[in-house]
Coordinates of C-alpha atoms in Angstrom, one line a residue:
X1 CA 29.1 -11.7 -17.6
X2 CA 32.6 -12.5 -16.2
X3 CA 33.6 -15.7 -14.5
X4 CA 33.6 -14.1 -11.0
X5 CA 30.0 -13.0 -11.3
X6 CA 28.9 -16.3 -12.7
X7 CA 30.5 -18.1 -9.8
X8 CA 28.8 -15.7 -7.4
X9 CA 25.4 -16.5 -8.8
X10 CA 26.1 -20.2 -8.7
X11 CA 27.1 -20.0 -5.0
X12 CA 24.2 -17.7 -4.2
X13 CA 21.8 -20.3 -5.7
X14 CA 23.4 -23.1 -3.6
X15 CA 23.1 -20.9 -0.5
X16 CA 19.5 -20.2 -1.1
X17 CA 18.7 -23.9 -1.5
X18 CA 20.4 -24.7 1.8
X19 CA 18.1 -22.4 3.8
X20 CA 14.8 -22.9 2.1
X21 CA 13.9 -25.6 4.6
X22 CA 13.4 -22.8 7.2
X23 CA 12.8 -19.6 5.4
X24 CA 10.8 -19.0 2.2
X25 CA 12.0 -16.4 -0.2
X26 CA 9.8 -14.5 -2.6
X27 CA 11.0 -15.0 -6.2
X28 CA 10.8 -11.9 -8.4
X29 CA 8.1 -12.0 -11.1
X30 CA 9.4 -13.5 -14.4
X31 CA 9.9 -11.1 -17.3
X32 CA 9.4 -12.4 -20.8
X33 CA 10.7 -10.4 -23.7
X34 CA 11.4 -11.1 -27.3
X35 CA 14.9 -12.1 -28.2
X36 CA 17.1 -9.1 -28.6
X37 CA 18.6 -8.6 -32.0
X38 CA 22.4 -8.1 -32.0
X39 CA 21.7 -5.2 -34.4
X40 CA 19.6 -3.3 -31.8
X41 CA 20.9 0.2 -31.3
X42 CA 19.9 2.3 -28.3
X43 CA 21.7 5.6 -28.3
X44 CA 20.4 6.5 -24.9
X45 CA 22.8 6.7 -21.9
X46 CA 22.5 7.5 -18.2
X47 CA 25.0 9.0 -15.8
X48 CA 23.9 8.9 -12.2
X49 CA 25.9 11.1 -9.8
X50 CA 25.0 10.7 -6.1
X51 CA 26.2 13.3 -3.6
X52 CA 26.0 11.6 -0.2
X53 CA 24.6 13.7 2.6
X54 CA 23.8 16.9 0.6
X55 CA 20.8 18.7 2.2
X56 CA 18.7 20.0 -0.7
X57 CA 17.8 23.4 0.6
X58 CA 21.4 24.1 1.6
X59 CA 22.6 23.2 -1.9
X60 CA 20.1 25.7 -3.2
X61 CA 21.3 28.4 -0.8
X62 CA 24.9 27.8 -1.9
X63 CA 23.9 27.4 -5.6
X64 CA 27.4 26.4 -6.8
X65 CA 28.1 27.4 -10.5
X66 CA 28.1 24.0 -12.2
X67 CA 24.9 22.9 -10.6
X68 CA 23.3 26.3 -11.4
X69 CA 24.4 25.8 -15.1
X70 CA 22.6 22.5 -15.3
X71 CA 19.2 24.0 -14.3
X72 CA 18.5 25.7 -17.6
X73 CA 18.0 22.2 -19.1
X74 CA 16.7 20.3 -16.2
X75 CA 13.6 19.1 -14.3
X76 CA 14.7 19.6 -10.7
X77 CA 13.9 20.1 -7.1
X78 CA 15.8 21.2 -4.0
X79 CA 12.8 20.1 -1.9
X80 CA 13.0 16.4 -2.5
X81 CA 12.7 13.8 0.3
X82 CA 14.6 10.7 1.1
X83 CA 13.0 7.5 2.2
X84 CA 11.4 7.4 5.7
X85 CA 14.6 5.8 7.2
X86 CA 17.3 8.4 6.4
X87 CA 20.5 6.5 7.4
X88 CA 23.2 6.0 4.8
X89 CA 22.7 2.2 4.2
X90 CA 18.9 2.4 4.0
X91 CA 18.8 5.3 1.5
X92 CA 21.3 3.7 -0.8
X93 CA 19.3 0.4 -0.6
X94 CA 16.2 2.4 -1.6
X95 CA 18.1 3.9 -4.6
X96 CA 19.5 0.5 -5.7
X97 CA 16.3 -1.5 -5.3
X98 CA 13.8 1.2 -6.3
X99 CA 11.5 0.5 -3.3
X100 CA 11.1 2.1 0.1
X101 CA 12.6 0.7 3.3
X102 CA 9.1 -0.5 4.3
X103 CA 9.6 -3.1 1.5
X104 CA 13.3 -3.8 1.3
X105 CA 13.7 -3.7 5.2
X106 CA 17.5 -2.8 5.1
X107 CA 17.9 -0.5 8.1
X108 CA 21.5 -0.8 9.2
X109 CA 25.0 -0.6 7.9
X110 CA 25.3 -4.4 7.6
X111 CA 22.8 -4.1 4.7
X112 CA 21.0 -7.2 6.0
X113 CA 17.2 -7.5 5.8
X114 CA 15.7 -6.9 9.3
X115 CA 12.2 -8.3 9.6
X116 CA 12.1 -7.8 13.4
X117 CA 12.3 -11.5 14.3
X118 CA 15.4 -13.6 13.8
X119 CA 13.4 -16.8 14.3
X120 CA 10.7 -15.9 11.9
X121 CA 9.7 -18.4 9.2
X122 CA 7.9 -15.7 7.3
X123 CA 8.9 -14.8 3.7
X124 CA 12.0 -12.5 3.6
X125 CA 11.5 -9.8 1.0
X126 CA 13.7 -10.0 -2.1
X127 CA 14.2 -6.9 -4.2
X128 CA 17.2 -7.1 -6.6
X129 CA 19.0 -4.0 -7.6
X130 CA 18.0 -2.2 -10.8
X131 CA 21.5 -3.2 -12.1
X132 CA 20.5 -6.9 -11.6
X133 CA 17.2 -6.3 -13.3
X134 CA 18.9 -4.6 -16.3
X135 CA 21.5 -7.4 -16.7
X136 CA 18.7 -10.0 -16.6
X137 CA 16.7 -8.4 -19.5
X138 CA 19.6 -6.8 -21.4
X139 CA 22.7 -8.8 -20.7
X140 CA 24.6 -7.1 -23.6
X141 CA 24.2 -3.7 -22.0
X142 CA 27.4 -2.6 -20.3
X143 CA 27.3 -0.9 -16.9
X144 CA 29.8 0.5 -14.4
X145 CA 30.1 2.0 -11.0
X146 CA 32.8 4.3 -9.6
X147 CA 32.4 4.6 -5.9
X148 CA 34.0 5.4 -2.5
X149 CA 32.3 2.6 -0.5
X150 CA 33.4 -0.9 -1.7
X151 CA 31.4 -2.7 0.9
X152 CA 28.1 -1.0 0.0
X153 CA 28.8 -1.7 -3.7
X154 CA 29.4 -5.4 -2.9
X155 CA 26.1 -5.6 -1.1
X156 CA 23.9 -3.7 -3.5
X157 CA 25.6 -3.8 -6.9
X158 CA 27.7 -7.0 -6.9
X159 CA 26.4 -8.0 -10.3
X160 CA 28.1 -5.0 -12.0
X161 CA 31.1 -6.1 -14.0
X162 CA 33.0 -2.8 -14.2
X163 CA 33.5 -1.7 -10.6
X164 CA 36.1 0.8 -9.5
X165 CA 36.8 2.1 -6.0
X166 CA 38.8 5.1 -4.7
X167 CA 39.6 6.7 -1.3
X168 CA 38.7 10.3 -2.2
X169 CA 36.1 12.1 -4.3
X170 CA 38.9 13.7 -6.3
X171 CA 40.2 10.3 -7.4
X172 CA 36.6 9.2 -8.2
X173 CA 36.1 12.3 -10.4
X174 CA 39.5 12.0 -12.2
X175 CA 39.1 8.4 -13.0
X176 CA 35.4 8.8 -14.1
X177 CA 36.3 11.8 -16.3
X178 CA 38.8 9.7 -18.3
X179 CA 36.5 6.7 -18.3
X180 CA 33.5 8.5 -19.7
X181 CA 35.3 9.9 -22.7
X182 CA 35.5 6.5 -24.3
X183 CA 33.2 4.3 -22.3
X184 CA 30.6 2.2 -24.2
X185 CA 28.5 1.7 -21.0
X186 CA 24.8 2.4 -21.1
X187 CA 24.7 3.3 -17.4
X188 CA 27.4 4.6 -15.0
X189 CA 26.8 5.3 -11.3
X190 CA 29.2 7.6 -9.4
X191 CA 29.3 8.1 -5.7
X192 CA 30.8 11.3 -4.1
X193 CA 31.0 11.3 -0.3
X194 CA 33.0 14.3 0.9
X195 CA 29.9 16.4 1.6
X196 CA 28.6 13.8 4.0
X197 CA 32.0 13.5 5.5
X198 CA 32.1 17.3 6.1
X199 CA 28.7 17.2 7.7
X200 CA 29.5 14.4 10.0
X201 CA 32.7 16.1 11.0
X202 CA 31.6 19.7 11.5
X203 CA 27.8 19.8 11.0
X204 CA 25.1 19.7 8.3
X205 CA 24.5 23.5 8.2
X206 CA 24.3 26.3 5.7
X207 CA 26.3 28.4 8.2
X208 CA 29.1 25.9 8.5
X209 CA 31.9 27.0 6.1
X210 CA 33.4 23.5 6.0
X211 CA 30.1 22.0 4.8
X212 CA 29.4 24.6 2.2
X213 CA 33.0 24.5 1.0
X214 CA 32.6 20.7 0.5
X215 CA 29.4 21.4 -1.6
X216 CA 31.4 23.9 -3.8
X217 CA 34.3 21.3 -4.2
X218 CA 31.9 18.5 -5.2
X219 CA 30.3 20.9 -7.6
X220 CA 33.6 21.1 -9.4
X221 CA 33.7 17.3 -9.7
X222 CA 30.2 17.3 -11.1
X223 CA 31.4 19.8 -13.7
X224 CA 34.3 17.5 -14.6
X225 CA 31.9 14.6 -15.3
X226 CA 29.4 16.6 -17.3
X227 CA 32.2 18.1 -19.4
X228 CA 33.6 14.5 -20.0
X229 CA 30.2 13.4 -21.3
X230 CA 30.0 16.3 -23.7
X231 CA 33.6 15.7 -24.9
X232 CA 32.8 12.3 -26.2
X233 CA 33.4 11.9 -29.9
X234 CA 30.0 10.2 -30.2
X235 CA 28.1 12.7 -28.0
X236 CA 26.2 14.3 -30.9
X237 CA 24.7 10.9 -31.8
X238 CA 23.8 10.0 -28.2
X239 CA 21.0 10.9 -25.8
X240 CA 22.3 11.4 -22.3
X241 CA 20.2 11.7 -19.2
X242 CA 22.4 13.0 -16.4
X243 CA 20.9 12.6 -12.9
X244 CA 22.5 14.5 -10.0
X245 CA 21.0 13.8 -6.6
X246 CA 21.6 13.2 -3.0
X247 CA 20.5 10.1 -1.1
X248 CA 19.8 11.8 2.3
X249 CA 20.4 15.0 4.2
X250 CA 21.6 15.5 7.7
X251 CA 21.2 17.4 10.9
X252 CA 23.7 18.4 13.5
X253 CA 26.6 15.9 13.1
X254 CA 24.3 13.0 12.1
X255 CA 22.5 11.3 9.3
X256 CA 19.6 9.1 9.9
X257 CA 17.3 11.5 11.7
X258 CA 13.6 12.0 11.3
X259 CA 13.6 15.8 10.9
X260 CA 13.2 17.6 7.6
X261 CA 16.9 18.5 7.2
X262 CA 17.7 14.8 7.5
X263 CA 15.2 13.9 4.8
X264 CA 15.7 16.8 2.5
X265 CA 17.5 15.9 -0.8
X266 CA 18.0 17.5 -4.2
X267 CA 17.3 15.9 -7.6
X268 CA 18.4 17.2 -11.0
X269 CA 17.4 15.5 -14.3
X270 CA 19.4 17.0 -17.1
X271 CA 19.1 16.7 -20.9
X272 CA 20.2 19.3 -23.5
X273 CA 16.6 19.6 -24.8
X274 CA 14.8 19.8 -21.5
X275 CA 13.1 23.0 -20.7
X276 CA 13.6 24.2 -17.1
X277 CA 10.9 22.9 -14.7
X278 CA 11.2 23.2 -10.9
X279 CA 9.2 21.1 -8.4
X280 CA 8.6 23.2 -5.3
X281 CA 6.3 21.0 -3.2
X282 CA 4.0 22.1 -0.4
X283 CA 4.5 19.6 2.4
X284 CA 2.0 18.2 4.9
X285 CA 2.6 15.5 7.4
X286 CA 0.4 14.0 10.1
X287 CA -0.3 11.2 12.5
X288 CA -1.3 7.8 11.1
X289 CA -4.2 6.0 12.7
X290 CA -3.9 2.5 11.5
X291 CA -5.3 -0.9 12.5
X292 CA -5.5 -4.2 10.8
X293 CA -7.3 -6.4 13.4
X294 CA -10.7 -6.2 14.9
X295 CA -9.9 -6.1 18.6
X296 CA -10.7 -3.7 21.3
X297 CA -7.0 -3.7 22.4
X298 CA -5.9 -2.7 18.9
X299 CA -8.6 -0.1 18.8
X300 CA -7.4 1.6 22.0
X301 CA -3.8 1.3 21.1
X302 CA -4.4 3.3 18.0
X303 CA -6.3 6.1 19.7
X304 CA -5.4 9.3 21.6
X305 CA -7.6 11.3 23.9
X306 CA -7.6 14.7 25.7
X307 CA -6.2 14.8 29.2
X308 CA -9.5 16.2 30.5
X309 CA -13.1 15.5 29.7
X310 CA -14.5 19.0 29.5
X311 CA -12.7 20.6 26.6
X312 CA -14.4 21.0 23.3
X313 CA -17.9 20.7 24.6
X314 CA -20.0 23.3 22.9
X315 CA -20.5 25.6 25.9
X316 CA -21.3 28.6 23.9
X317 CA -23.4 29.2 20.8
X318 CA -20.7 28.8 18.1
X319 CA -18.0 26.4 17.1
X320 CA -15.8 25.4 14.2
X321 CA -13.7 22.3 13.6
X322 CA -11.4 22.0 10.6
X323 CA -8.7 19.5 9.7
X324 CA -6.7 17.8 6.9
X325 CA -7.4 14.1 6.2
X326 CA -5.7 11.6 3.9
X327 CA -7.0 8.1 3.4
X328 CA -4.0 5.8 2.8
X329 CA -6.4 2.9 2.2
X330 CA -10.1 2.7 1.4
X331 CA -11.9 -0.4 2.8
X332 CA -15.0 -1.2 0.7
X333 CA -16.9 -3.0 3.5
X334 CA -16.3 -0.5 6.3
X335 CA -18.8 2.3 6.9
X336 CA -19.4 5.1 9.4
X337 CA -16.1 4.7 11.3
X338 CA -15.3 7.1 14.0
X339 CA -12.6 9.7 13.2
X340 CA -12.6 12.1 16.1
X341 CA -15.0 14.1 18.3
X342 CA -16.7 14.4 21.7
X343 CA -18.7 11.2 22.1
X344 CA -18.8 8.2 24.3
X345 CA -17.6 4.9 22.8
X346 CA -21.2 3.6 22.9
X347 CA -22.9 6.7 21.6
X348 CA -21.8 6.7 18.0
X349 CA -24.6 6.6 15.4
X350 CA -27.3 6.3 18.1
X351 CA -29.2 8.6 20.4
X352 CA -27.9 7.4 23.8
X353 CA -25.9 10.6 24.7
X354 CA -25.2 14.1 23.6
X355 CA -22.1 14.9 21.6
X356 CA -20.6 15.7 18.2
X357 CA -18.3 13.5 16.2
X358 CA -17.0 13.0 12.7
X359 CA -17.4 9.8 10.7
X360 CA -15.7 8.4 7.6
X361 CA -17.9 6.6 5.1
X362 CA -16.9 3.5 3.2
X363 CA -15.7 3.4 -0.4
X364 CA -14.3 6.9 -0.2
X365 CA -17.8 8.5 -0.4
X366 CA -16.9 11.2 2.1
X367 CA -16.8 12.3 5.7
X368 CA -19.8 13.7 7.6
X369 CA -20.8 14.9 11.0
X370 CA -23.2 13.4 13.6
X371 CA -24.6 15.7 16.2
X372 CA -26.9 14.5 18.9
X373 CA -28.8 16.4 21.7
X374 CA -29.8 13.0 23.1
X375 CA -33.4 13.3 21.8
X376 CA -32.7 13.9 18.1
X377 CA -29.9 12.4 16.0
X378 CA -28.8 14.7 13.1
X379 CA -26.4 14.0 10.3
X380 CA -25.4 15.8 7.2
X381 CA -24.5 13.5 4.2
X382 CA -22.0 14.8 1.6
X383 CA -19.8 16.7 4.1
X384 CA -17.1 16.2 1.5
X385 CA -16.9 15.2 -2.1
X386 CA -15.5 11.7 -2.4
X387 CA -11.9 11.8 -1.1
X388 CA -9.2 10.3 -3.1
X389 CA -6.9 7.6 -1.8
X390 CA -3.5 9.1 -1.0
X391 CA -4.7 12.8 -1.3
X392 CA -4.9 15.4 1.5
X393 CA -8.3 17.1 1.8
X394 CA -9.1 20.1 4.0
X395 CA -12.5 19.7 5.7
X396 CA -14.4 22.0 8.0
X397 CA -17.7 22.3 9.9
X398 CA -19.2 25.3 11.6
X399 CA -22.0 25.3 14.2
X400 CA -24.1 28.3 15.2
X401 CA -27.0 28.1 17.7
X402 CA -29.6 30.9 17.8
X403 CA -32.3 30.0 20.3
X404 CA -33.6 26.6 19.4
X405 CA -32.2 26.7 15.9
X406 CA -28.8 25.3 15.1
X407 CA -27.1 26.0 11.7
X408 CA -24.4 23.6 10.5
X409 CA -22.3 24.3 7.5
X410 CA -19.9 21.9 5.8
X411 CA -16.9 22.7 3.6
X412 CA -14.5 20.6 1.5
X413 CA -11.3 22.2 0.3
X414 CA -12.6 25.7 0.9
X415 CA -15.9 25.1 -0.9
X416 CA -19.3 25.3 0.9
X417 CA -21.0 21.9 0.5
X418 CA -24.1 22.5 2.5
X419 CA -25.7 24.8 5.0
X420 CA -28.8 23.6 6.9
X421 CA -30.8 24.3 10.1
X422 CA -32.3 22.0 12.6
X423 CA -34.3 22.6 15.7
X424 CA -33.4 21.5 19.2
X425 CA -35.0 21.8 22.6
X426 CA -34.5 25.1 24.4
X427 CA -32.2 23.5 27.0
X428 CA -30.5 21.0 24.6
X429 CA -26.7 20.7 24.6
X430 CA -24.1 19.0 22.4
X431 CA -21.9 18.2 25.4
X432 CA -20.5 14.9 26.5
X433 CA -18.5 13.8 29.6
X434 CA -16.2 11.6 27.5
X435 CA -12.9 13.2 26.5
X436 CA -12.2 14.4 23.0
X437 CA -10.9 11.4 21.2
X438 CA -9.2 10.4 17.9
X439 CA -10.0 6.7 17.6
X440 CA -10.0 5.2 14.1
X441 CA -11.7 2.0 13.4
X442 CA -14.9 1.9 15.5
X443 CA -18.1 1.2 13.6
X444 CA -21.4 1.0 15.5
X445 CA -19.4 -0.5 18.4
X446 CA -17.6 -2.9 16.2
X447 CA -13.9 -2.7 15.2
X448 CA -12.8 -2.4 11.6
X449 CA -9.6 -1.9 9.6
X450 CA -8.6 1.7 8.9
X451 CA -5.6 3.5 7.6
X452 CA -5.9 7.3 7.7
X453 CA -3.7 10.3 8.4
X454 CA -4.9 13.4 10.2
X455 CA -3.1 16.8 10.4
X456 CA -3.9 20.3 11.5
X457 CA -6.9 19.7 13.7
X458 CA -8.1 23.2 14.7
X459 CA -11.0 23.9 17.0
X460 CA -12.5 27.4 17.4
X461 CA -15.1 28.8 19.8
X462 CA -16.5 30.8 16.9
X463 CA -18.4 29.9 13.7
X464 CA -15.9 31.0 11.1
X465 CA -17.1 32.7 7.9
X466 CA -16.9 31.3 4.4
X467 CA -13.9 33.7 3.8
X468 CA -12.2 32.3 6.9
X469 CA -12.6 28.7 5.8
X470 CA -11.4 29.5 2.3
X471 CA -8.3 31.2 3.7
X472 CA -7.6 28.3 6.1
X473 CA -7.9 25.7 3.3
X474 CA -4.8 27.3 1.8
X475 CA -2.8 27.2 5.0
X476 CA -0.9 24.1 5.9
X477 CA -0.1 25.7 9.2
X478 CA -2.1 28.4 10.9
X479 CA 0.1 31.4 11.8
X480 CA -0.5 33.4 15.0
X481 CA -1.0 36.4 12.7
X482 CA -4.2 34.9 11.3
X483 CA -7.3 36.9 12.3
X484 CA -9.0 33.7 13.6
X485 CA -6.0 32.5 15.7
X486 CA -7.3 34.2 18.9
X487 CA -10.5 32.2 18.6
X488 CA -8.7 28.8 18.8
X489 CA -9.4 26.6 21.8
X490 CA -7.5 23.6 20.5
X491 CA -4.8 23.3 17.8
X492 CA -3.2 19.9 17.1
X493 CA -0.8 19.9 14.2
X494 CA -0.1 16.2 14.7
X495 CA 3.2 16.4 12.7
X496 CA 5.7 15.4 15.4
X497 CA 3.7 14.9 18.6
X498 CA 0.1 15.1 20.1
X499 CA 0.6 18.4 21.9
X500 CA -1.8 21.3 21.8
X501 CA -0.4 24.6 20.6
X502 CA -3.0 26.5 22.7
X503 CA -1.6 26.6 26.2
X504 CA -5.0 26.7 27.9
X505 CA -6.2 23.5 26.2
X506 CA -5.3 19.8 26.9
X507 CA -2.7 17.8 25.1
X508 CA -3.6 14.4 23.7
X509 CA -2.3 11.2 25.3
X510 CA -2.2 7.7 23.8
X511 CA -4.9 5.3 25.0
X512 CA -2.8 2.1 24.5
X513 CA 0.8 1.1 24.3
X514 CA 1.4 0.4 20.6
X515 CA 3.6 3.1 18.9
X516 CA 1.8 5.7 16.8
X517 CA 3.4 7.0 13.7
X518 CA 4.0 10.6 12.5
X519 CA 4.6 9.9 8.8
X520 CA 7.1 11.7 6.5
X521 CA 5.8 14.9 4.7
X522 CA 4.0 14.4 1.4
X523 CA 3.1 16.9 -1.3
X524 CA -0.3 18.5 -1.2
X525 CA -2.2 20.9 -3.5
X526 CA -4.2 23.5 -1.6
X527 CA -7.4 25.3 -2.4
X528 CA -5.3 28.3 -3.5
X529 CA -2.6 26.5 -5.5
X530 CA -3.3 23.4 -7.5
X531 CA 0.0 23.6 -9.5
X532 CA 1.2 20.0 -9.9
X533 CA 4.7 21.2 -9.1
X534 CA 3.5 21.7 -5.6
X535 CA 2.2 18.1 -5.3
X536 CA 5.0 16.1 -6.8
X537 CA 7.8 15.2 -4.4
X538 CA 10.9 13.7 -6.0
X539 CA 12.5 11.0 -3.9
X540 CA 15.6 8.8 -3.8
X541 CA 13.5 5.8 -5.0
X542 CA 12.7 7.5 -8.3
X543 CA 16.2 6.8 -9.9
X544 CA 15.4 3.2 -10.8
X545 CA 12.2 3.8 -12.8
X546 CA 13.7 6.9 -14.3
X547 CA 16.7 5.0 -15.6
X548 CA 14.6 2.2 -17.0
X549 CA 12.2 4.7 -18.6
X550 CA 15.2 6.4 -20.3
X551 CA 16.6 3.1 -21.5
X552 CA 13.2 2.1 -22.8
X553 CA 12.8 -0.9 -20.5
X554 CA 9.5 -2.0 -18.8
X555 CA 9.4 -2.0 -15.0
X556 CA 5.8 -2.3 -14.0
X557 CA 6.1 -5.8 -12.5
X558 CA 9.0 -4.8 -10.2
X559 CA 7.0 -3.1 -7.5
X560 CA 8.6 0.3 -8.3
X561 CA 6.8 3.6 -8.5
X562 CA 5.0 3.9 -11.8
X563 CA 5.0 7.7 -11.8
X564 CA 6.5 8.5 -15.2
X565 CA 8.1 11.8 -14.2
X566 CA 9.5 12.5 -17.7
X567 CA 6.5 11.3 -19.7
X568 CA 4.6 14.7 -19.6
X569 CA 7.7 16.3 -21.2
X570 CA 8.3 13.9 -24.1
X571 CA 7.6 16.6 -26.7
X572 CA 10.7 18.4 -25.5
X573 CA 13.1 15.6 -26.3
X574 CA 11.6 12.9 -28.5
X575 CA 11.7 15.1 -31.6
X576 CA 15.4 14.9 -31.8
X577 CA 15.8 11.4 -30.3
X578 CA 18.2 9.3 -32.4
X579 CA 16.5 6.1 -31.3

């Protein structure tokens, strides 16, 4: 550690002590390791090249030659996603700290933590960079950064001893090329910014020649650096992981948006013994219905309802409701909480009124349907196999009335769970004067914590067949060409708004004033395709755990993702590992 960094740490400690009387800082968990022998040899090395503002799918369309050449020995994706906040500072903070913006709370170009209340005495989150973590546990490891943005590096990587800054990508590439040939560093980070500059100047678009030309030019710089690594005299005795990625995409002339193009990144993990493996994730996003207090105000604020009270009554003899659900959290003590349906607030799980509604059971034991004709309450347990926290499940129910007999069939991920009949009075209905509602957290007229995402709610005026349900369980969006599309009376994708795709049906409006969230897309396996490459979404927070994994350092206590992306492929590269 040089004298400058030592003084920086001393002054930082004094500064922290001076503010602790008002604000409490969370200390990182201590790491205890055995004393490192001076004879320890680790032949592994990492080169991380970040291409600012490179939209993953556009890079794939352009497919410049040096990136294309890497793929033969890479695990890679052009369908990766940045963090939820896609601005430049936030995404680089996510890379440096290995945690999402929801934890590090750096959301603006001043790189300051924004908790939403300048007078708050609450704990300010503290997440050091992975460079800081590495220096703490391996102080003899040499590291370096070669970057365009000196201010960003000062804020996020100030502990790095070897720091070099240049005004252009060409200068960054030329310097790094020479540096890598003889460097003894375990880890080098390189920043290339001209793709982002081209996008901000003329547009982030695959039809914009300036933007695609910038991708081609940066591809040449990437080639320079890869060739420099391979030209090292010691290369044959070393194990290099080369990571090439982008931190965020862009849309129009801007970065920081919430659309897919702004979130879309590419990630390439290259090693000479890797077999090619491409992650091509299926994406699904939805609306989050979330509450952490037990108040009626909070309950209403986190609900939406139809703009009329007549839609989605069962006015005919047939009906189907299908949807995707993902439980972000499972609360052990909460049972039978309302998800959505046609029921008055006081009617759930009792016989005071007609209606139909869908309930979520506690402990992840499933989702089931309650149907009431006012005189007989009917339920079907085991609507779904126990859902898994953080996983999307497709669920469906069909209702078909013939005289006084009603058949209800329940499906989970395209599989028929149960089909049973019940008898109702000749003039019985399942109608209700309350509007169709999505209101998470109501349990027997009490209010409870919930955290669930919903997507693709589709309501049909027909009892779909088993083949229909199987087909729909594979469709993350229902196309107008689908044979059942004409039978839709309501279709709420819930991905960006609460509007109805069926013009004759009502939109949904919020019941309260608190903002509701439409969360970033996540990977999903469908009934038709369970390939893990469709589920795994590589992100810009994966770099930190990947680097520590490659350098054989533990990271479980840092709050990083513990998804060991390379572990399933160890047979490919461990056989020839020098150390």
